[in-house]
Amino acid sequence: MNLILLGAPGAGKGTQAETICGRLHIPAISTGNIIREALKSGTEMGKKAQSFMDKGELVPDEVVIGIVKDRLQQDDCKNGFVLDGFPRTIPQAEALDKMDVTIDKVIEIHVPDEQIVARMSGRRVCADCGASYHMLYKKPKVAGKCNFCGGALVQRTDDRPETVRARLKEYHTKTEPLKDYYQKQGKLAVVEGQEEVADTSRLTLAAIEA
Ligand code: AMP
């Protein structure tokens, strides 16, 4: 199954992507994680993306389209994939339509803006493997440490409130029109983000299986 997770930054797409990936045994592809990796290793692409990311802006379409095109050609995507954070603009969606894949379903995880800003302050990610946590809703087993690799949990610099507001603005102007785009293709399902991660996961899996 080929899936897309849509949603504002901080709506919990990454966590839902991990759930789907565990249930359906398909890879989760997060363009944000790929860009952060590139940034850490100091590649040309990482350097290009950094200034946009730091301001909470989207990186240029051609950069992310190239990333996704390469990633979808890898062997582990043959039986399906979950795209987390791509597409984020209409040109990205159009480019995806031209790649050799058919999207089966698009799930929007919907969380109101005011809840997003509150949630973001508690969000932490593993500095080593990128797994996501929340100080209230998705605590690690050992405080400050990743459940999977033991890496240190840190706050993303772009999770600061002023950057979050810029990211939400980008979401509403550039990404939200994708709801209509996929609605017209009959592929959109909306899941209301719940307080408990497990409840959102249940609704997400039900939407996929519907
Ligand atoms: P995320 O981890 O998905 O919230 O992404 C973090 C940041 O990476 C975003 O704020 C953008 O700067 C950049 N980014 C990730 N995915 C995309 C995309 N599909 N298009 C443009 N920029 C992206």
PDB file of C-alpha atoms in Angstrom, residues 17-152:
ATOM      1  CA  ALA A  17       4.130   6.875  10.244  1.00  0.00           C
ATOM      2  CA  GLU A  18       6.011   4.658  12.739  1.00  0.00           C
ATOM      3  CA  THR A  19       2.744   2.913  13.719  1.00  0.00           C
ATOM      4  CA  ILE A  20       1.787   2.229  10.107  1.00  0.00           C
ATOM      5  CA  CYS A  21       5.270   1.075   9.287  1.00  0.00           C
ATOM      6  CA  GLY A  22       5.172  -1.440  12.191  1.00  0.00           C
ATOM      7  CA  ARG A  23       1.720  -2.697  11.239  1.00  0.00           C
ATOM      8  CA  LEU A  24       2.079  -2.929   7.458  1.00  0.00           C
ATOM      9  CA  HIS A  25       5.841  -3.615   7.341  1.00  0.00           C
ATOM     10  CA  ILE A  26       6.489  -0.859   4.846  1.00  0.00           C
ATOM     11  CA  PRO A  27       9.117   1.878   5.158  1.00  0.00           C
ATOM     12  CA  ALA A  28       8.253   5.356   6.437  1.00  0.00           C
ATOM     13  CA  ILE A  29       9.905   8.027   4.349  1.00  0.00           C
ATOM     14  CA  SER A  30      10.284  11.348   6.142  1.00  0.00           C
ATOM     15  CA  THR A  31      11.725  14.103   3.960  1.00  0.00           C
ATOM     16  CA  GLY A  32      12.377  16.119   7.151  1.00  0.00           C
ATOM     17  CA  ASN A  33      14.519  13.260   8.564  1.00  0.00           C
ATOM     18  CA  ILE A  34      16.383  12.831   5.263  1.00  0.00           C
ATOM     19  CA  ILE A  35      17.148  16.559   5.155  1.00  0.00           C
ATOM     20  CA  ARG A  36      18.254  16.594   8.814  1.00  0.00           C
ATOM     21  CA  GLU A  37      20.588  13.638   8.092  1.00  0.00           C
ATOM     22  CA  ALA A  38      22.054  15.503   5.106  1.00  0.00           C
ATOM     23  CA  LEU A  39      22.528  18.541   7.300  1.00  0.00           C
ATOM     24  CA  LYS A  40      24.347  16.483   9.947  1.00  0.00           C
ATOM     25  CA  SER A  41      26.680  14.946   7.390  1.00  0.00           C
ATOM     26  CA  GLY A  42      27.330  18.338   5.803  1.00  0.00           C
ATOM     27  CA  THR A  43      26.333  17.419   2.231  1.00  0.00           C
ATOM     28  CA  GLU A  44      25.690  20.083  -0.423  1.00  0.00           C
ATOM     29  CA  MET A  45      21.953  19.382  -0.234  1.00  0.00           C
ATOM     30  CA  GLY A  46      22.005  19.768   3.558  1.00  0.00           C
ATOM     31  CA  LYS A  47      23.770  23.122   3.290  1.00  0.00           C
ATOM     32  CA  LYS A  48      21.253  24.321   0.715  1.00  0.00           C
ATOM     33  CA  ALA A  49      18.302  23.297   2.904  1.00  0.00           C
ATOM     34  CA  GLN A  50      19.571  24.644   6.231  1.00  0.00           C
ATOM     35  CA  SER A  51      18.692  28.339   5.828  1.00  0.00           C
ATOM     36  CA  PHE A  52      15.121  27.489   4.810  1.00  0.00           C
ATOM     37  CA  MET A  53      14.674  24.983   7.604  1.00  0.00           C
ATOM     38  CA  ASP A  54      16.063  27.361  10.251  1.00  0.00           C
ATOM     39  CA  LYS A  55      13.500  29.990   9.269  1.00  0.00           C
ATOM     40  CA  GLY A  56      10.661  27.477   9.307  1.00  0.00           C
ATOM     41  CA  GLU A  57      10.244  27.745   5.537  1.00  0.00           C
ATOM     42  CA  LEU A  58       9.852  24.945   3.041  1.00  0.00           C
ATOM     43  CA  VAL A  59      12.994  23.989   1.127  1.00  0.00           C
ATOM     44  CA  PRO A  60      12.694  24.426  -2.653  1.00  0.00           C
ATOM     45  CA  ASP A  61      10.501  21.899  -4.471  1.00  0.00           C
ATOM     46  CA  GLU A  62      13.257  20.628  -6.777  1.00  0.00           C
ATOM     47  CA  VAL A  63      15.417  19.625  -3.787  1.00  0.00           C
ATOM     48  CA  VAL A  64      12.740  17.489  -2.076  1.00  0.00           C
ATOM     49  CA  ILE A  65      11.338  16.100  -5.318  1.00  0.00           C
ATOM     50  CA  GLY A  66      14.837  14.787  -6.144  1.00  0.00           C
ATOM     51  CA  ILE A  67      15.159  13.222  -2.684  1.00  0.00           C
ATOM     52  CA  VAL A  68      11.825  11.396  -2.944  1.00  0.00           C
ATOM     53  CA  LYS A  69      12.373  10.255  -6.521  1.00  0.00           C
ATOM     54  CA  ASP A  70      15.659   8.563  -5.505  1.00  0.00           C
ATOM     55  CA  ARG A  71      14.240   7.092  -2.310  1.00  0.00           C
ATOM     56  CA  LEU A  72      11.164   5.535  -3.976  1.00  0.00           C
ATOM     57  CA  GLN A  73      13.408   3.684  -6.395  1.00  0.00           C
ATOM     58  CA  GLN A  74      15.024   1.717  -3.579  1.00  0.00           C
ATOM     59  CA  ASP A  75      14.093  -1.947  -3.198  1.00  0.00           C
ATOM     60  CA  ASP A  76      12.341  -1.650   0.167  1.00  0.00           C
ATOM     61  CA  CYS A  77       9.623   0.534  -1.403  1.00  0.00           C
ATOM     62  CA  LYS A  78       8.461  -2.217  -3.782  1.00  0.00           C
ATOM     63  CA  ASN A  79       5.695  -3.431  -1.448  1.00  0.00           C
ATOM     64  CA  GLY A  80       4.585   0.008  -0.382  1.00  0.00           C
ATOM     65  CA  PHE A  81       5.639   3.034   1.652  1.00  0.00           C
ATOM     66  CA  VAL A  82       4.350   5.817   3.870  1.00  0.00           C
ATOM     67  CA  LEU A  83       5.356   9.331   2.882  1.00  0.00           C
ATOM     68  CA  ASP A  84       5.656  11.529   5.975  1.00  0.00           C
ATOM     69  CA  GLY A  85       6.009  15.222   5.123  1.00  0.00           C
ATOM     70  CA  PHE A  86       5.886  14.898   1.333  1.00  0.00           C
ATOM     71  CA  PRO A  87       4.252  16.274  -0.731  1.00  0.00           C
ATOM     72  CA  ARG A  88       3.927  19.691   0.895  1.00  0.00           C
ATOM     73  CA  THR A  89       3.071  21.790  -2.168  1.00  0.00           C
ATOM     74  CA  ILE A  90       0.934  21.315  -5.275  1.00  0.00           C
ATOM     75  CA  PRO A  91       4.024  21.147  -7.569  1.00  0.00           C
ATOM     76  CA  GLN A  92       5.422  18.366  -5.322  1.00  0.00           C
ATOM     77  CA  ALA A  93       2.129  16.440  -5.593  1.00  0.00           C
ATOM     78  CA  GLU A  94       2.138  16.869  -9.359  1.00  0.00           C
ATOM     79  CA  ALA A  95       5.736  15.627  -9.530  1.00  0.00           C
ATOM     80  CA  LEU A  96       4.752  12.594  -7.420  1.00  0.00           C
ATOM     81  CA  ASP A  97       1.880  11.841  -9.796  1.00  0.00           C
ATOM     82  CA  LYS A  98       4.451  11.689 -12.600  1.00  0.00           C
ATOM     83  CA  MET A  99       6.684   9.211 -10.730  1.00  0.00           C
ATOM     84  CA  ASP A 100       6.055   5.552 -11.369  1.00  0.00           C
ATOM     85  CA  VAL A 101       3.833   4.982  -8.287  1.00  0.00           C
ATOM     86  CA  THR A 102       0.117   5.024  -7.496  1.00  0.00           C
ATOM     87  CA  ILE A 103      -0.945   6.543  -4.204  1.00  0.00           C
ATOM     88  CA  ASP A 104      -3.705   4.483  -2.557  1.00  0.00           C
ATOM     89  CA  LYS A 105      -4.666   6.746   0.316  1.00  0.00           C
ATOM     90  CA  VAL A 106      -3.894  10.116   1.855  1.00  0.00           C
ATOM     91  CA  ILE A 107      -4.505  10.464   5.575  1.00  0.00           C
ATOM     92  CA  GLU A 108      -4.670  13.914   7.094  1.00  0.00           C
ATOM     93  CA  ILE A 109      -3.952  14.030  10.834  1.00  0.00           C
ATOM     94  CA  HIS A 110      -5.910  17.108  11.879  1.00  0.00           C
ATOM     95  CA  VAL A 111      -4.979  19.098  14.987  1.00  0.00           C
ATOM     96  CA  PRO A 112      -6.047  22.738  15.594  1.00  0.00           C
ATOM     97  CA  ASP A 113      -3.231  25.355  15.515  1.00  0.00           C
ATOM     98  CA  GLU A 114      -3.480  26.339  19.176  1.00  0.00           C
ATOM     99  CA  GLN A 115      -3.008  22.711  20.232  1.00  0.00           C
ATOM    100  CA  ILE A 116      -0.069  22.382  17.838  1.00  0.00           C
ATOM    101  CA  VAL A 117       1.840  25.274  19.424  1.00  0.00           C
ATOM    102  CA  ALA A 118       1.245  23.794  22.889  1.00  0.00           C
ATOM    103  CA  ARG A 119       2.300  20.313  21.777  1.00  0.00           C
ATOM    104  CA  MET A 120       5.487  21.421  20.040  1.00  0.00           C
ATOM    105  CA  SER A 121       7.070  22.663  23.261  1.00  0.00           C
ATOM    106  CA  GLY A 122       7.017  19.080  24.597  1.00  0.00           C
ATOM    107  CA  ARG A 123       8.310  17.414  21.478  1.00  0.00           C
ATOM    108  CA  ARG A 124      11.740  15.747  21.529  1.00  0.00           C
ATOM    109  CA  VAL A 125      13.624  13.754  18.916  1.00  0.00           C
ATOM    110  CA  CYS A 126      16.505  11.311  19.148  1.00  0.00           C
ATOM    111  CA  ALA A 127      19.704  13.082  18.050  1.00  0.00           C
ATOM    112  CA  ASP A 128      20.988   9.787  16.593  1.00  0.00           C
ATOM    113  CA  CYS A 129      18.096   7.978  14.870  1.00  0.00           C
ATOM    114  CA  GLY A 130      15.407  10.699  14.636  1.00  0.00           C
ATOM    115  CA  ALA A 131      12.669   8.763  16.517  1.00  0.00           C
ATOM    116  CA  SER A 132      10.095  11.154  17.970  1.00  0.00           C
ATOM    117  CA  TYR A 133       8.847  11.503  21.555  1.00  0.00           C
ATOM    118  CA  HIS A 134       6.694  13.820  23.611  1.00  0.00           C
ATOM    119  CA  MET A 135       7.293  14.775  27.246  1.00  0.00           C
ATOM    120  CA  LEU A 136       3.584  14.264  28.033  1.00  0.00           C
ATOM    121  CA  TYR A 137       2.037  12.073  25.362  1.00  0.00           C
ATOM    122  CA  LYS A 138       4.825   9.729  24.276  1.00  0.00           C
ATOM    123  CA  LYS A 139       7.432   9.450  26.972  1.00  0.00           C
ATOM    124  CA  PRO A 140      10.597   7.416  26.443  1.00  0.00           C
ATOM    125  CA  LYS A 141      11.100   4.380  28.719  1.00  0.00           C
ATOM    126  CA  VAL A 142      14.186   6.026  30.236  1.00  0.00           C
ATOM    127  CA  ALA A 143      14.017   9.831  30.620  1.00  0.00           C
ATOM    128  CA  GLY A 144      16.060  11.655  27.980  1.00  0.00           C
ATOM    129  CA  LYS A 145      17.034   8.477  26.103  1.00  0.00           C
ATOM    130  CA  CYS A 146      15.780   6.915  22.875  1.00  0.00           C
ATOM    131  CA  ASN A 147      13.918   3.592  23.271  1.00  0.00           C
ATOM    132  CA  PHE A 148      15.471   2.235  20.089  1.00  0.00           C
ATOM    133  CA  CYS A 149      19.127   3.281  20.155  1.00  0.00           C
ATOM    134  CA  GLY A 150      19.741   4.948  23.533  1.00  0.00           C
ATOM    135  CA  GLY A 151      20.586   8.258  21.801  1.00  0.00           C
ATOM    136  CA  ALA A 152      20.033  11.587  23.576  1.00  0.00           C
TER     137      ALA A 152
END
